[in-house]
Short mmCIF file of C-alpha atoms in Angstrom, two decimals:
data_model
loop_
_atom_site.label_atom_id
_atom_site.label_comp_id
_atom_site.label_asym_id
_atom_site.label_seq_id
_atom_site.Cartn_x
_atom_site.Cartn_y
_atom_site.Cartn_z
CA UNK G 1 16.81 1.96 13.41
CA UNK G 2 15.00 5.08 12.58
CA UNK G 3 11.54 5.81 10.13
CA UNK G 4 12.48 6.09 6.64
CA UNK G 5 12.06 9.34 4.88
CA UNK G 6 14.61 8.37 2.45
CA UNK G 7 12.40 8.51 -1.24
CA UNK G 8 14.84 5.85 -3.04
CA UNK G 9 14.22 3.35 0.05
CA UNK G 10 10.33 3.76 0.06
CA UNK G 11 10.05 3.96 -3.72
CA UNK G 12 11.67 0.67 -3.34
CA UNK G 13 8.94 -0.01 -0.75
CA UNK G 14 6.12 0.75 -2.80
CA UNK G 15 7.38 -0.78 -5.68
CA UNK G 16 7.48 -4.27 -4.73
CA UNK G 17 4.10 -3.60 -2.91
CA UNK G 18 2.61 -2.65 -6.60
CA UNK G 19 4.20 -5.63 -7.66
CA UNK G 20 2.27 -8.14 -4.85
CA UNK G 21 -0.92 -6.20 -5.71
CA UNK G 22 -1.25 -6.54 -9.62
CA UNK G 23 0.45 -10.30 -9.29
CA UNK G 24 -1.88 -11.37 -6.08
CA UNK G 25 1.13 -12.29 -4.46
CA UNK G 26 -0.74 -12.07 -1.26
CA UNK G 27 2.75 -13.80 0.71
CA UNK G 28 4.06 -10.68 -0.28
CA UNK G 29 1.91 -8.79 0.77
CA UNK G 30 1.36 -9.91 3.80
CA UNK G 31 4.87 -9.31 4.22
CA UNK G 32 4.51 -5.91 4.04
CA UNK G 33 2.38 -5.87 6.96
CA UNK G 34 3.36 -4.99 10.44
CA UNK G 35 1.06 -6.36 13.28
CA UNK G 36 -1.55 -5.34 14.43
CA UNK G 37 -2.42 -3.55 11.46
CA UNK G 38 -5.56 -1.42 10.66
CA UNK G 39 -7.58 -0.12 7.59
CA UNK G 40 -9.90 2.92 7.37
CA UNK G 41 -11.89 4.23 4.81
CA UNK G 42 -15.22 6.42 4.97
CA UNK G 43 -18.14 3.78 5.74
CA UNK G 44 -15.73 1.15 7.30
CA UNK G 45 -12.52 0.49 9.35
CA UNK G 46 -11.22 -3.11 10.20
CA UNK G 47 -7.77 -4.71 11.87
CA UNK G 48 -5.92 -7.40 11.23
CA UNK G 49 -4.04 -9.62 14.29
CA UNK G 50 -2.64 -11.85 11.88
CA UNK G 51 -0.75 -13.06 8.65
CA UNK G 52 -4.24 -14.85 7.57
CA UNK G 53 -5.97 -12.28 8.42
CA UNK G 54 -4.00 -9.79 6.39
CA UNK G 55 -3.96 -12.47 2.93
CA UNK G 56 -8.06 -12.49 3.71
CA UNK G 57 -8.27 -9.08 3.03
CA UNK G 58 -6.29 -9.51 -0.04
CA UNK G 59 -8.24 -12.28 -1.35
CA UNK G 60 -10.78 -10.26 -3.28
CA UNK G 61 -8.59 -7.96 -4.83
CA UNK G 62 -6.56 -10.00 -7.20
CA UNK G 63 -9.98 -10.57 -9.04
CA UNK G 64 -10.59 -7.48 -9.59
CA UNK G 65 -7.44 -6.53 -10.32
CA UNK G 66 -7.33 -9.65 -13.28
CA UNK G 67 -11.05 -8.67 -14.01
CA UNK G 68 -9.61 -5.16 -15.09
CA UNK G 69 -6.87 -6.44 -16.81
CA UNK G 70 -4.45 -4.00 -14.44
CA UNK G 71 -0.62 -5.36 -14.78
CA UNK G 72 1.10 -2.80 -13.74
CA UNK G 73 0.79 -0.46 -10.05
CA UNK G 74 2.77 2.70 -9.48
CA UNK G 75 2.98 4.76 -6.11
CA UNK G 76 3.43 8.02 -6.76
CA UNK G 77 4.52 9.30 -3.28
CA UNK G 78 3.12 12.83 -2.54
CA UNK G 79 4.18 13.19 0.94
CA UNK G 80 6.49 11.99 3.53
CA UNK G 81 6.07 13.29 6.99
CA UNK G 82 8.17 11.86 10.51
CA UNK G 83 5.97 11.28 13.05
CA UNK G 84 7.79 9.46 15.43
CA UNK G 85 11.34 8.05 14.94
CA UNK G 86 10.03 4.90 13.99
CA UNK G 87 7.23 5.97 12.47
CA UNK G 88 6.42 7.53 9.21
CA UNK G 89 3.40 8.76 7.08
CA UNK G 90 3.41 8.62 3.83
CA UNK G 91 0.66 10.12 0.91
CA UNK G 92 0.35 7.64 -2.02
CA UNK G 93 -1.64 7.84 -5.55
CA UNK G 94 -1.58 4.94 -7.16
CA UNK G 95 -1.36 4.89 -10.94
CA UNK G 96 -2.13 1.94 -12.63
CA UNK G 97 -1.81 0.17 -16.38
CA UNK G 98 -4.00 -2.07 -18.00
CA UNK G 99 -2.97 -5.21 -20.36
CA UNK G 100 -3.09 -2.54 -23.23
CA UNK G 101 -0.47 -0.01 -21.95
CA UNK G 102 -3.41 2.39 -20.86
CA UNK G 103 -3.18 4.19 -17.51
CA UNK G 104 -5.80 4.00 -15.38
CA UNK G 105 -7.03 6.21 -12.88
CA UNK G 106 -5.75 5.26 -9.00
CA UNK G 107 -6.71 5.69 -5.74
CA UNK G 108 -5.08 7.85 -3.22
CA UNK G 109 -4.30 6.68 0.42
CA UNK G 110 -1.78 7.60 3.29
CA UNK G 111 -0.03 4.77 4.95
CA UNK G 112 1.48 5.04 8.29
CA UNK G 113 4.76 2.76 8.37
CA UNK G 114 6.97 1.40 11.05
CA UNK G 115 10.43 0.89 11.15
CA UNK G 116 11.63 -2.63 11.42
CA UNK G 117 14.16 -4.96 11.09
CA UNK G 118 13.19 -5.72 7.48
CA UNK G 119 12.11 -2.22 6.42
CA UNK G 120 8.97 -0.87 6.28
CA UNK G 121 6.10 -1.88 7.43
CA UNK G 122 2.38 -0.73 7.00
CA UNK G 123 0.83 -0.41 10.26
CA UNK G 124 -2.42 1.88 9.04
CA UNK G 125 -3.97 2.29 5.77
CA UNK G 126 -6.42 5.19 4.90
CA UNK G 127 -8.16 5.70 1.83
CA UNK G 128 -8.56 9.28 0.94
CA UNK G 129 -10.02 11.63 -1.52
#
């Protein structure tokens, strides 16, 4: 087993994580977890130790997601660096549609994966500018 850098497989990735997003699947997206995980941003950071604790973050978005009317996510991947060889970081912006076929403007963050069994998994996410 070795970190992905292949684009198809973490297109693939990314793509059903856009999916669990915009659907609130959050058993999917917990899924896509590996654990312990961790989250930073600017003003915060917090960790997760396990599969509830992952869906709790979750909970919250799938409002605001509906509330927005977003149906559709899209990673664009930026950059894909090897750190380790089960370990890779890659950059993300995140394009969205709305019910209406509009885009709308994403965020960007860099997500540092781990190899596993399954595929992928997000250890650390970081929102960036």
């Amino acid at each position: 087993m070795t970190a992905s850098t292949d684009l198809d497989a973490l297109t693939d990735f990314f793509g059903r994580y856009g999916v669990a997003l915009t659907a609130g699947d959050v058993a999917a997206l917990t899924g896509c977890y590996a654990l312990p995980g961790l989250v930073v941003a600017d003003t915060y950071s917090f960790s997760f130790t396990s599969p509830a604790a992952v869906a709790l973050s979750f909970v919250g978005a799938a409002p605001d997601y509906q509330e927005r009317e977003l149906v559709a996510a899209h990673a664009v991947i930026e950059d894909v660096q090897q750190v380790s060889p089960l370990l890779t970081m890659v950059a993300v912006e995140w394009e969205f549609l709305d019910s209406q076929g509009h885009r709308v403007p994403g965020e960007r963050y860099r997500y540092l994966l781990r190899a596993t069994d399954d595929g992928p998994a997000i250890c650390t996410v970081i929102r960036t500018a």
